[in-house]
Amino acid sequence: MKNFFTSLNAAARQGNRPNLTAAIGSTVARQVFASALYFTSLWITTRALGPQQNGVLATLLLLPQTLFAFLNLGIGPSHVYHLSSGLGNHGSMRVTNWALAAALWAVVALILALCGAPLIARVLPGIGKQEALMASLLFPTMLLAAWSSALIQGQRDYRSYNLTLLVQPLVFCAAILLLRSFGAITPVTVISCTILSQLSLWCASERRISRFGAPAEAQHRFADALRFGLRAHVSNVITFLNYRLALYLVSFMLGASAAGTYALSVQLAEVFWLVSGAAAMIVFPESAAKGRTPAQLQRMIEQVALTVVLITGSGALLAGMLAPLAIPWIFGQDYVGSVLPFVTLLPGVVLWSYMSVISNSLAGMGCQGVNIGGALLCLTINIVGDLFAIPRWGVQGAALASTIAFSCTALFTVIAYKRIMVAKVQAVPI
């Protein structure tokens, strides 16, 4: 750990680069605080709803989450890449955000309005048309919040970025606490709180962006944004399917109660991406920025990734040992079935945390092909594994399939990264 922070400080002193130790440290601190708020909200909602209604909520959230995953077009990563590399203009990017979010929302709202209730009930088990229309309102707010906050990340103003991103969990947790005091926690009211929190993040991001200096001379062309964004988008869509496919299949094959049990396992396991998520948010723009040789970049990325996996692995080991007692005690005996799937997910989550740092560096260097290939590999293993394992072993089978898929994808990505960096380092004259 000491060597890691020393090396980052040394790198930060070279040229006009942000202090990466401070950037990653502040991002981790923000993630920890946000996770505490998220955990509080999760504890309140899962106990109030029970497995059945928690499954309904998880299925309901799949609608806006899926729309966001399929229709965000990679605009956020494109904003970060172009601003970090000096090729973007935040003024015109901001206008793009507003116009595109409005157009996409109009199309989605029209399609949902034309869909019949039986069709929606088949696609989203247990969900009515009015509930689906309500949940769809979360989609445009997610787009606006993500795209606007990406402009702050692309400026590499990590302090402002972290402070701004705290708005969403703070508002969401406060709203959930208010609902609890009135005894009004239902799947629909939780969705309402989520919409409110995303709107708050968008407004806070817009306020921060308005304080930026004059837009850069570089022209932001929508075609350039899509050219980079769609490559990142393909990888992100497939990755989303990897994250949520098992949950959907559990809901479809086993019902809402099993989905609620498995959703808790997934939500708790994803907490262990806290550190890797923080590091990846910094690694992406720093890999896109100029100023480091390939050898310097490789050393920094591998040191960050190693530290991330050590921290994540230590936390996961402790959580795995405590889970049989902690999960039923915290969330209630109704969720005792979440223990084994949660423990099964942990090895894959740890390996994925290492890979996420590597893959974000590849994205920053414009090498999205590796990430697309890895995501496709993961999706293939997930589909085959889920279809084989869920009917036989239920939610435990879904967790096992995910862990195998995550582990194989991490190995594939790391091997590809090594080959790319060897070629880049050898291409630079000594």
Coordinates of C-alpha atoms in Angstrom, one line a residue, residues 269-414:
A269 CA -22.3 -8.3 -3.7
E270 CA -22.1 -5.2 -5.9
V271 CA -21.2 -3.2 -2.9
F272 CA -17.7 -4.8 -3.2
W273 CA -17.2 -2.9 -6.5
L274 CA -17.0 0.3 -4.5
V275 CA -13.2 0.6 -4.6
S276 CA -12.9 -0.6 -8.2
G277 CA -15.6 1.7 -9.3
A278 CA -13.8 4.7 -7.7
A279 CA -10.5 3.7 -9.3
A280 CA -12.1 3.1 -12.7
M281 CA -13.7 6.6 -12.7
I282 CA -10.2 8.1 -12.4
V283 CA -8.4 5.6 -14.6
F284 CA -10.6 6.2 -17.6
P285 CA -10.0 10.0 -18.1
E286 CA -6.4 9.7 -17.0
S287 CA -5.7 7.0 -19.7
A288 CA -7.3 9.2 -22.3
A289 CA -5.3 12.3 -21.2
K290 CA -1.9 12.9 -22.8
G291 CA 1.4 13.1 -20.9
R292 CA 2.4 9.6 -19.9
T293 CA 4.5 7.1 -21.8
P294 CA 2.9 3.7 -22.3
A295 CA 5.4 2.2 -19.7
Q296 CA 4.4 4.9 -17.1
L297 CA 0.7 4.3 -17.8
Q298 CA 1.0 0.5 -17.5
R299 CA 2.8 0.7 -14.2
M300 CA 0.2 3.1 -12.8
I301 CA -2.7 1.0 -14.0
E302 CA -1.3 -2.3 -12.7
Q303 CA -0.5 -0.9 -9.3
V304 CA -4.0 0.6 -9.0
A305 CA -5.6 -2.7 -10.1
L306 CA -3.5 -4.8 -7.7
T307 CA -4.4 -2.6 -4.8
V308 CA -8.1 -2.7 -5.7
V309 CA -8.2 -6.5 -5.9
L310 CA -6.4 -6.8 -2.5
I311 CA -8.8 -4.4 -0.8
T312 CA -11.9 -5.9 -2.4
G313 CA -10.7 -9.5 -1.8
S314 CA -10.1 -8.8 1.9
G315 CA -13.5 -7.3 2.4
A316 CA -15.2 -10.1 0.4
L317 CA -13.5 -12.8 2.6
L318 CA -14.7 -11.1 5.8
A319 CA -18.2 -10.6 4.4
G320 CA -18.4 -14.3 3.3
M321 CA -17.6 -15.4 6.8
L322 CA -20.1 -13.1 8.4
A323 CA -23.0 -13.5 5.9
P324 CA -24.7 -16.6 7.4
L325 CA -25.4 -14.6 10.6
A326 CA -25.4 -11.0 9.3
I327 CA -27.9 -11.2 6.4
P328 CA -30.8 -12.9 8.3
W329 CA -30.1 -10.7 11.3
I330 CA -30.0 -7.4 9.4
F331 CA -32.7 -8.1 6.7
G332 CA -34.8 -10.7 8.4
Q333 CA -35.3 -14.4 8.3
D334 CA -37.2 -14.1 5.1
Y335 CA -33.9 -13.5 3.4
V336 CA -31.9 -16.4 4.7
G337 CA -32.0 -17.8 1.1
S338 CA -29.9 -14.8 0.0
V339 CA -26.8 -16.1 2.0
L340 CA -25.5 -18.8 -0.3
P341 CA -26.0 -17.0 -3.6
F342 CA -24.2 -13.9 -2.0
V343 CA -21.2 -16.0 -1.0
T344 CA -21.1 -17.7 -4.4
L345 CA -21.0 -14.4 -6.2
L346 CA -18.1 -13.0 -4.2
P347 CA -15.1 -14.7 -6.1
G348 CA -16.4 -13.5 -9.4
V349 CA -17.0 -10.0 -8.0
V350 CA -13.4 -9.8 -6.7
L351 CA -11.9 -10.9 -10.0
W352 CA -14.2 -8.5 -11.9
S353 CA -13.0 -5.6 -9.7
Y354 CA -9.4 -6.2 -11.0
M355 CA -10.7 -6.4 -14.6
S356 CA -12.8 -3.2 -14.3
V357 CA -9.7 -1.1 -13.7
I358 CA -7.9 -2.7 -16.7
S359 CA -11.0 -2.4 -19.0
N360 CA -11.4 1.3 -18.2
S361 CA -7.8 1.9 -19.1
L362 CA -8.4 0.2 -22.4
A363 CA -11.4 2.3 -23.0
G364 CA -9.4 5.5 -22.3
M365 CA -6.8 4.4 -24.8
G366 CA -9.6 3.8 -27.4
C367 CA -9.2 0.0 -27.4
Q368 CA -12.8 -0.8 -26.9
G369 CA -12.6 -4.0 -29.0
V370 CA -11.2 -6.0 -26.1
N371 CA -14.0 -4.8 -23.8
I372 CA -16.6 -5.8 -26.4
G373 CA -15.0 -9.2 -26.9
G374 CA -14.8 -9.8 -23.1
A375 CA -18.4 -8.7 -22.6
L376 CA -19.6 -11.1 -25.4
L377 CA -17.7 -13.9 -23.8
C378 CA -19.2 -13.2 -20.4
L379 CA -22.7 -12.9 -21.9
T380 CA -22.4 -16.3 -23.7
I381 CA -21.2 -18.0 -20.5
N382 CA -24.0 -16.3 -18.5
I383 CA -26.8 -17.4 -20.9
V384 CA -25.6 -21.0 -21.2
G385 CA -24.9 -21.2 -17.5
D386 CA -28.3 -19.6 -16.4
L387 CA -30.4 -21.8 -18.7
F388 CA -28.6 -24.9 -17.4
A389 CA -28.3 -24.0 -13.7
I390 CA -31.4 -22.0 -12.7
P391 CA -33.9 -24.8 -13.4
R392 CA -31.6 -27.2 -11.5
W393 CA -30.4 -25.2 -8.6
G394 CA -32.5 -22.0 -8.5
V395 CA -31.0 -18.8 -7.3
Q396 CA -27.8 -20.6 -6.3
G397 CA -27.4 -21.7 -9.9
A398 CA -27.7 -18.2 -11.2
A399 CA -25.0 -17.0 -8.8
L400 CA -22.7 -19.8 -9.8
A401 CA -23.1 -19.0 -13.5
S402 CA -22.4 -15.3 -12.9
T403 CA -19.2 -16.1 -11.0
I404 CA -17.9 -18.4 -13.7
A405 CA -18.7 -15.9 -16.4
F406 CA -17.0 -13.0 -14.5
S407 CA -13.9 -15.0 -13.8
C408 CA -13.4 -16.1 -17.4
T409 CA -13.9 -12.6 -18.6
A410 CA -11.4 -11.2 -16.2
L411 CA -8.8 -13.6 -17.4
F412 CA -9.5 -12.8 -21.1
T413 CA -9.3 -9.1 -20.5
V414 CA -6.1 -9.1 -18.5

